[in-house]
mmCIF file of C-alpha atoms in Angstrom:
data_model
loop_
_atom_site.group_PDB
_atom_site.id
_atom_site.type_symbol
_atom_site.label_atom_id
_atom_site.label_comp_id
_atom_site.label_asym_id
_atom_site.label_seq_id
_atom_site.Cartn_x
_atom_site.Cartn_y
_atom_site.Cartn_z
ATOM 1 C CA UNK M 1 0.304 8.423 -0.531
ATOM 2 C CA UNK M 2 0.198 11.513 1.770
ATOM 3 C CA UNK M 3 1.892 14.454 0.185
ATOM 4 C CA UNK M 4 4.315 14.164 2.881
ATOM 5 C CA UNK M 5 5.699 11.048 1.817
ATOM 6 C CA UNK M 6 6.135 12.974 -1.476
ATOM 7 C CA UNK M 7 7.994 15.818 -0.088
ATOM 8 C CA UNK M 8 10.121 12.857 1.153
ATOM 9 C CA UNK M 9 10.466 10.659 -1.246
ATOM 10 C CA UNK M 10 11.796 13.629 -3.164
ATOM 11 C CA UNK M 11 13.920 15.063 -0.393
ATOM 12 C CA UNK M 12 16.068 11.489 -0.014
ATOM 13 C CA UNK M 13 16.783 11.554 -4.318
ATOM 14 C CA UNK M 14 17.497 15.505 -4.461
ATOM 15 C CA UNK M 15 19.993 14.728 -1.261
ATOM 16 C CA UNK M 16 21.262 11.164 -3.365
ATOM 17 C CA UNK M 17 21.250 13.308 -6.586
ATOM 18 C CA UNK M 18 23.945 15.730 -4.793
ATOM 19 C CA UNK M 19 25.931 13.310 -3.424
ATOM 20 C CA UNK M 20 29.055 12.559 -5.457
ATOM 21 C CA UNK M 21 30.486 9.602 -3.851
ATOM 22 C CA UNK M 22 28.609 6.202 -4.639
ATOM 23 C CA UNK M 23 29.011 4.591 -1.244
ATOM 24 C CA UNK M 24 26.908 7.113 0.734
ATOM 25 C CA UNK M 25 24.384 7.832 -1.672
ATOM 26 C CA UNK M 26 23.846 4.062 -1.363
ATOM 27 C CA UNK M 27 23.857 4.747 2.264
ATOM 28 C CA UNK M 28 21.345 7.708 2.051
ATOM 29 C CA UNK M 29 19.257 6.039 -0.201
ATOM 30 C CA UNK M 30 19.437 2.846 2.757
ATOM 31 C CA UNK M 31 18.072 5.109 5.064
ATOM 32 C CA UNK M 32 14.368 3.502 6.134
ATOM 33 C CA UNK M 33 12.766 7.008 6.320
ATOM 34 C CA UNK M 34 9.786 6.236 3.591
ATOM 35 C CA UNK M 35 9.275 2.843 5.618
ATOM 36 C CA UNK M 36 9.117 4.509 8.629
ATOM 37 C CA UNK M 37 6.794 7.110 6.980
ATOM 38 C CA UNK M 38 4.496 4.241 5.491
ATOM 39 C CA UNK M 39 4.128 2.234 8.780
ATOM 40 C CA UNK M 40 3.001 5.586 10.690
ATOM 41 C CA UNK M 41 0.700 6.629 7.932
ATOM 42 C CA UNK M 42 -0.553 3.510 6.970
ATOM 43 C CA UNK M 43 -0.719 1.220 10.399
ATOM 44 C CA UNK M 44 0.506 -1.831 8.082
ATOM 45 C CA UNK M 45 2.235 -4.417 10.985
ATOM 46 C CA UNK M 46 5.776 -5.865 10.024
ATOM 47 C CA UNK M 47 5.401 -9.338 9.117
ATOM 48 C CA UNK M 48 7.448 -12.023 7.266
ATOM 49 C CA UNK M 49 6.362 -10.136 4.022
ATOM 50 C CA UNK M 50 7.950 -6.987 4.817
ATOM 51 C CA UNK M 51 11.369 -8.536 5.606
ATOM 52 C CA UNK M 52 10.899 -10.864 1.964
ATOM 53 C CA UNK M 53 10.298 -7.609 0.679
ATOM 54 C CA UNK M 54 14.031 -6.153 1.422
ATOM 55 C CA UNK M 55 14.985 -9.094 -1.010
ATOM 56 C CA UNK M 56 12.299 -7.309 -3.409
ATOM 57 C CA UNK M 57 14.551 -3.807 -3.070
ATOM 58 C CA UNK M 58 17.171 -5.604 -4.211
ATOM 59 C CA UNK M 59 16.160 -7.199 -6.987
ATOM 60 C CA UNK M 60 14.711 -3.964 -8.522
ATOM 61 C CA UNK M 61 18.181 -2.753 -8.487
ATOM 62 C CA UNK M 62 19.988 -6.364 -10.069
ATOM 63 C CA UNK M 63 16.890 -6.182 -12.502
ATOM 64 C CA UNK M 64 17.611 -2.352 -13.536
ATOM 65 C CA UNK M 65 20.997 -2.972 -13.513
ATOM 66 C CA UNK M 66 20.941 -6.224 -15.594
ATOM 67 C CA UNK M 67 18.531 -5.134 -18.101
ATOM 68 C CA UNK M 68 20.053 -1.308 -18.797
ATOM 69 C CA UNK M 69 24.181 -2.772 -18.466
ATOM 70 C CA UNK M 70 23.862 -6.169 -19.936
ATOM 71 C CA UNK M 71 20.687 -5.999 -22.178
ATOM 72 C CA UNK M 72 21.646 -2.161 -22.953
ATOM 73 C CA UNK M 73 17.766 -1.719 -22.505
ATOM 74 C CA UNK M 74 16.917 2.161 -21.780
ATOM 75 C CA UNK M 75 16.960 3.214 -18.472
ATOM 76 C CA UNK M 76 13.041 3.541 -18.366
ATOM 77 C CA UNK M 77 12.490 0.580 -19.454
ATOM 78 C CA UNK M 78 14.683 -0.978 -16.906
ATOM 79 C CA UNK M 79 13.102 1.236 -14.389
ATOM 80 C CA UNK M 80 10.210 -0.846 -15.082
ATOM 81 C CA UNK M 81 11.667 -4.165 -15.668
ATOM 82 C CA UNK M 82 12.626 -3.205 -12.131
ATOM 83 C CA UNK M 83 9.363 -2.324 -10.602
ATOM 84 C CA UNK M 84 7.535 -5.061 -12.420
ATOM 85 C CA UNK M 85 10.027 -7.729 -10.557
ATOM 86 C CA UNK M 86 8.930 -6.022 -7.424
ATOM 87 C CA UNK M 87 5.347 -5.813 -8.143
ATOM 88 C CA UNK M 88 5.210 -9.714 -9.010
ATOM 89 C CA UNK M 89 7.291 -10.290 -6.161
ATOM 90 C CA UNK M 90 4.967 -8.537 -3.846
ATOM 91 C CA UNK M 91 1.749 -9.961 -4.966
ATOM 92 C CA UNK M 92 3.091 -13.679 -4.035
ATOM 93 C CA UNK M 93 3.910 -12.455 -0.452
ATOM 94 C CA UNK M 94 0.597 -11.063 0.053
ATOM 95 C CA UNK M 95 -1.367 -14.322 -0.822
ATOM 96 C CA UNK M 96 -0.225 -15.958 2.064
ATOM 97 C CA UNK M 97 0.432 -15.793 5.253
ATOM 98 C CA UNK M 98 4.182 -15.846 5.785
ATOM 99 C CA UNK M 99 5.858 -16.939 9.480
ATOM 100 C CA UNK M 100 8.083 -13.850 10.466
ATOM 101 C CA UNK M 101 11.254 -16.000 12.253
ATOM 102 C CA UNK M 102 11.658 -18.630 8.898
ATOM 103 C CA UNK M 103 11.481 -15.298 6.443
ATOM 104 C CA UNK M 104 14.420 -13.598 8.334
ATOM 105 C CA UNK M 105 16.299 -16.725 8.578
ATOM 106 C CA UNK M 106 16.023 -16.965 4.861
ATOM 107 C CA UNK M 107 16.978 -13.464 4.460
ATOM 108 C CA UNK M 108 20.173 -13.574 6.443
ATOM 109 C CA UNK M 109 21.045 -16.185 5.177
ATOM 110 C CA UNK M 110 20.704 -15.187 1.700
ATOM 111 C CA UNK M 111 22.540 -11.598 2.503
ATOM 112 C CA UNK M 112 25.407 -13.755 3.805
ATOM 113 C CA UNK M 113 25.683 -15.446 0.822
ATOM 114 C CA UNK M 114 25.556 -12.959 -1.427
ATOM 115 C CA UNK M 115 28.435 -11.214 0.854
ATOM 116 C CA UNK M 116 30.708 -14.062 0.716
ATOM 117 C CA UNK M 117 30.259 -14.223 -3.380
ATOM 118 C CA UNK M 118 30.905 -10.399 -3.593
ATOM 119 C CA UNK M 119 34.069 -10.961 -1.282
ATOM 120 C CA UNK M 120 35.579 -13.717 -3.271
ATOM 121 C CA UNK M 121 34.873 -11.784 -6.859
ATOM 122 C CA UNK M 122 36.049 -8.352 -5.200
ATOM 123 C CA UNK M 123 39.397 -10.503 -4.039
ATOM 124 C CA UNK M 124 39.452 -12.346 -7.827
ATOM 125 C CA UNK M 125 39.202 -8.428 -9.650
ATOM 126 C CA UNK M 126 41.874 -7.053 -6.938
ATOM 127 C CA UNK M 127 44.717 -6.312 -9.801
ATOM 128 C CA UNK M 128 42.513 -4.653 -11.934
ATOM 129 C CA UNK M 129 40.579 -1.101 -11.863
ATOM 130 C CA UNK M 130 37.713 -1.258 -10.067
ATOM 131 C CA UNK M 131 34.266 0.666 -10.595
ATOM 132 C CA UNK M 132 34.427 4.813 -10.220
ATOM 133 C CA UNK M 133 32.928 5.622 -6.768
ATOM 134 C CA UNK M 134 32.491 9.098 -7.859
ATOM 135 C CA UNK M 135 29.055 9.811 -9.761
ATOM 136 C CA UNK M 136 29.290 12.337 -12.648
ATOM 137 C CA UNK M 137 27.540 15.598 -12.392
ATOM 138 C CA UNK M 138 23.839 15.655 -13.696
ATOM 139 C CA UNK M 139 23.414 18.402 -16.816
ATOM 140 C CA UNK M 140 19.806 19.037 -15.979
ATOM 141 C CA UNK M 141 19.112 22.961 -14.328
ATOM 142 C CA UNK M 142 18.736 22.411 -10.617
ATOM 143 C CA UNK M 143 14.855 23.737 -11.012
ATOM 144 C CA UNK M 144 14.344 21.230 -13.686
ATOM 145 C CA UNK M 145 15.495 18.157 -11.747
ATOM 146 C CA UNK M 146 13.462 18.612 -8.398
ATOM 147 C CA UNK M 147 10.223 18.916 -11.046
ATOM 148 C CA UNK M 148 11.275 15.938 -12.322
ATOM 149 C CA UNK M 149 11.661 14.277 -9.085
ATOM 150 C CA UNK M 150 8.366 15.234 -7.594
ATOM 151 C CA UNK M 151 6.369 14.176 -10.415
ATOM 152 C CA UNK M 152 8.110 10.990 -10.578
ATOM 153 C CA UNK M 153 7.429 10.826 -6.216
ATOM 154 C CA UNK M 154 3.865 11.159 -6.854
ATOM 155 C CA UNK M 155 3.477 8.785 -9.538
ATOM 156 C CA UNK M 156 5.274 6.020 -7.852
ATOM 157 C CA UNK M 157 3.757 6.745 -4.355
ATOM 158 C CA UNK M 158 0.293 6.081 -6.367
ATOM 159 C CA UNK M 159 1.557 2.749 -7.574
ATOM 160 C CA UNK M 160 3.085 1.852 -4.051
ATOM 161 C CA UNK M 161 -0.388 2.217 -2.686
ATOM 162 C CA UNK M 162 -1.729 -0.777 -4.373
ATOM 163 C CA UNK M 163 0.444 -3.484 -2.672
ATOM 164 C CA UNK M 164 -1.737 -3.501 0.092
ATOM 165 C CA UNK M 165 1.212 -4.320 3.310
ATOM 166 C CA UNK M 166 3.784 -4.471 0.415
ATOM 167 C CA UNK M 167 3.722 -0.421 0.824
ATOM 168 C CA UNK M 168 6.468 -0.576 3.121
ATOM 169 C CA UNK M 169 9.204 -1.569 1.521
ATOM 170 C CA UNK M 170 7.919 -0.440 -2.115
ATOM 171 C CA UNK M 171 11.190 1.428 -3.421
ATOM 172 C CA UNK M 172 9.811 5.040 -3.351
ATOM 173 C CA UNK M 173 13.063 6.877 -4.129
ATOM 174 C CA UNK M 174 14.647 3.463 -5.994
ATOM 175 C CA UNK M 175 12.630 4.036 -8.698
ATOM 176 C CA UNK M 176 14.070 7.487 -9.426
ATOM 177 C CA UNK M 177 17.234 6.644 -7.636
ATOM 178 C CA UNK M 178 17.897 4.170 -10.669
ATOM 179 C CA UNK M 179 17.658 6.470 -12.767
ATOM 180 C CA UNK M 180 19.775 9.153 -11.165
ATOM 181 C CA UNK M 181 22.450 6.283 -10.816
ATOM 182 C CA UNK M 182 22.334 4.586 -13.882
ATOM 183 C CA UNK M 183 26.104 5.389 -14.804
ATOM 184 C CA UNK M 184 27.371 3.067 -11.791
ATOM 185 C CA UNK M 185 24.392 1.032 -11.064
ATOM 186 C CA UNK M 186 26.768 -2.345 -10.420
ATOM 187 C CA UNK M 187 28.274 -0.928 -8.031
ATOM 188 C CA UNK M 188 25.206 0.864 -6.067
ATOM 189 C CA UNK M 189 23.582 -2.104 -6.215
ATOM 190 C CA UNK M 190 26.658 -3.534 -4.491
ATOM 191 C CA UNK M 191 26.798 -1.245 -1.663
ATOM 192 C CA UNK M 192 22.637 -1.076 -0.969
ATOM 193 C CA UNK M 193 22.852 -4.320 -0.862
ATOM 194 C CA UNK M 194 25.431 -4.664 1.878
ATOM 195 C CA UNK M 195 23.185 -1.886 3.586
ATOM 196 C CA UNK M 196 20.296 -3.895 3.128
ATOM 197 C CA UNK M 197 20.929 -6.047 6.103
ATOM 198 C CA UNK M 198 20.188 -2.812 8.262
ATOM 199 C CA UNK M 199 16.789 -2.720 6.575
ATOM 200 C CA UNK M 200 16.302 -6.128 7.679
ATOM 201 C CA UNK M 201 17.269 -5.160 11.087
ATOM 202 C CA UNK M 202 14.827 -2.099 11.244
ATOM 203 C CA UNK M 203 12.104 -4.271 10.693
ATOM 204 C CA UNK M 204 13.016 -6.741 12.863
ATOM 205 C CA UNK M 205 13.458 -4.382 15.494
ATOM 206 C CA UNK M 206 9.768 -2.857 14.679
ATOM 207 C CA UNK M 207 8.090 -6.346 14.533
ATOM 208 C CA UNK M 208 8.666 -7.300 18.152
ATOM 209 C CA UNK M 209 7.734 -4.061 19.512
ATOM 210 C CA UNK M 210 5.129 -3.425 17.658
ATOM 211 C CA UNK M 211 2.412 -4.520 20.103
ATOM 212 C CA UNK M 212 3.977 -2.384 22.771
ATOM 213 C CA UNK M 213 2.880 0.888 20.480
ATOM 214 C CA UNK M 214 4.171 2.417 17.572
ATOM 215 C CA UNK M 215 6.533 4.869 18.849
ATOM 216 C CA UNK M 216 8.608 2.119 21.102
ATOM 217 C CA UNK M 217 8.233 -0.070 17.665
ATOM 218 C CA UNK M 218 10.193 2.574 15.599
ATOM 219 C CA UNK M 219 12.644 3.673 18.185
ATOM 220 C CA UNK M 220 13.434 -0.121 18.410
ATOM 221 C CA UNK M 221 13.350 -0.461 14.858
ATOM 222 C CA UNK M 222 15.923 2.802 14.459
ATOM 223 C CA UNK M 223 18.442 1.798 16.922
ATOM 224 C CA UNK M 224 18.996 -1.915 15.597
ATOM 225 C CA UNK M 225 19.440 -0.335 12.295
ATOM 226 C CA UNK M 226 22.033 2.578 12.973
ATOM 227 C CA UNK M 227 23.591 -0.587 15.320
ATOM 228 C CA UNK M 228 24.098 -2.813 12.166
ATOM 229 C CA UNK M 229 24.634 0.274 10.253
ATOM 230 C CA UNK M 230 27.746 1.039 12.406
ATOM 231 C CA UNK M 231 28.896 -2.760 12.612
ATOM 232 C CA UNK M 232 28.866 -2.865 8.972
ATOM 233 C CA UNK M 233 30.716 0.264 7.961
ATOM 234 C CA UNK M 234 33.296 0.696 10.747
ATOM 235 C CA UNK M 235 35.347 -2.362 10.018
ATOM 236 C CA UNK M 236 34.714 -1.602 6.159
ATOM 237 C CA UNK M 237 36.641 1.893 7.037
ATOM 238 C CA UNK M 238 39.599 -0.130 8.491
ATOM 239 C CA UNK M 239 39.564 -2.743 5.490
ATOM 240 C CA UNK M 240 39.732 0.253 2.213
ATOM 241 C CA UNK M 241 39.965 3.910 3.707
ATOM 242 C CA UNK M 242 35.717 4.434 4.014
ATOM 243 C CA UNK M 243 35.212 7.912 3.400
ATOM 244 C CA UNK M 244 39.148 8.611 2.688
ATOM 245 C CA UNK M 245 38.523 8.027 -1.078
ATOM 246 C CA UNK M 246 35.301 9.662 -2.047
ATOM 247 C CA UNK M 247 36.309 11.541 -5.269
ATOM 248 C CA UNK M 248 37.053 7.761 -6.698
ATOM 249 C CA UNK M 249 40.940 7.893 -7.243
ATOM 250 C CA UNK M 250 41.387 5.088 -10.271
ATOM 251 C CA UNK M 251 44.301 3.895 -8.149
ATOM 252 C CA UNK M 252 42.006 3.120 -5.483
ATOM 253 C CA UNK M 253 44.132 5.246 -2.742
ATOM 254 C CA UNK M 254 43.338 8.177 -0.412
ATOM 255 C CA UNK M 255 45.697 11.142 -0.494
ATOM 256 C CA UNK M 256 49.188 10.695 1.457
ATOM 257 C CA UNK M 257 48.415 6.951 1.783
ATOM 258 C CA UNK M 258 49.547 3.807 -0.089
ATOM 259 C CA UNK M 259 47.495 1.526 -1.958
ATOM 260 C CA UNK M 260 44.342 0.227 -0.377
ATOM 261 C CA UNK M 261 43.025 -3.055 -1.031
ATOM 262 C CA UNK M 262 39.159 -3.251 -1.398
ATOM 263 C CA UNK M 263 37.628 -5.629 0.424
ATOM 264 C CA UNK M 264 34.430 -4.950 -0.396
ATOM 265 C CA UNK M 265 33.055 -3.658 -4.164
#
């Protein structure tokens, strides 16, 4: 890992460490800057494994989440409970060769799924409280945190280098990001994965231009992801006041407004 990708890796989880409101650190922490880093740097192509591995990103972050809510294991060791799901994950996809059109199909079709079971339990939990969407203030000095941060960069860039094409969607920041969000990591993993489908699209949008070169590859891959990116958050705005309630009212309302239904949580 090139100690840019450090500098990166630590730049998205200081910026997701700031951010108060749930929903766009989930957003921030979507954004495919370290897999747009890893395919310059390491001239890996985008195959069916890459878009398997969004699935892998999200099942660090059900596997932290499970592990330190329900299992009430330390974070840690649901950081690596996390990573080692990943790591497994990723050494199946590498043995074989895997078709690029039947892996997306499978991954759509999953996200869709796991959108229309989020919608029905979000519509099933509408009367009562939901989750915070406000993220408590870290007590660590400011100086103390980025330390943290970089040596945690550079340890898991080290391990992301030994998954071979697997690098590119090795979760970089998730690993620390779980740990930064481990108060509300039910309903981060919630919104990434809603986000996810961007990812998907990003790689898409790389894989069939990347024999035309790598620059027309990752301007392809950027605009089909801030395309979904918009298409997925604009109607969300509409549906529960997007950006209207970031300092997580417990009514679920934005100032001068009514109740909001959420839609999606």
């Amino acid at each position: 890992m090139t100690w840019s990708a450090v500098i990166l890796v630590t730049a998205v989880v200081w910026a997701v460490s700031v951010i108060r409101s749930v929903r766009l650190r989930a957003f921030v922490y979507s954004l495919p800057l370290p897999m747009t880093l890893a395919l310059v740097t390491t001239g890996h192509r985008v195959d069916g494994a890459q878009v398997l591995g969004v699935l892998g990103l999200n099942l660090f972050f059900v596997t932290v989440a499970l592990t330190h809510r329900r299992l009430r294991w330390p974070i840690v060791l649901a950081d690596l409970a996390g990573i080692g799901v990943y790591v497994a994950l990723s050494v199946g996809l590498v043995a074989v060769p895997i078709p690029f059109a039947p892996a997306l199909a499978t991954v759509v079709a999953l996200w869709t799924a796991a959108m229309l079971v989020l919608r029905r339990r979000a519509r099933a939990a509408a009367p009562a409280v939901g989750e915070p969407e406000a993220a408590r203030r870290d007590s660590l000095p400011a100086p103390v945190k980025l330390v943290v941060i970089f040596a945690g960069a550079v340890l898991t860039g080290l391990l992301g280098e030994l998954l071979r094409g697997m690098v590119v969607t090795f979760p970089y920041a998730g690993v620390l990001v779980a740990v930064e969000a481990r108060g509300h990591l039910v309903a981060f993993s919630r919104h990434f994965a809603r986000n996810s489908l961007a990812l998907v699209g990003f790689l898409t949008g790389y894989h069939y231009f990347q024999d035309v070169s790598p620059a027309a590859a990752l301007v392809a891959g950027w605009v089909v992801f801030a395309l979904l990116s918009l298409a997925l958050h604009l109607p969300l705005r509409r549906r529960d006041g997007f950006g209207a309630d970031e300092r997580g009212r417990p009514d679920g309302s934005a100032r001068g407004a009514g109740p909001v239904r959420i839609t999606w949580r």
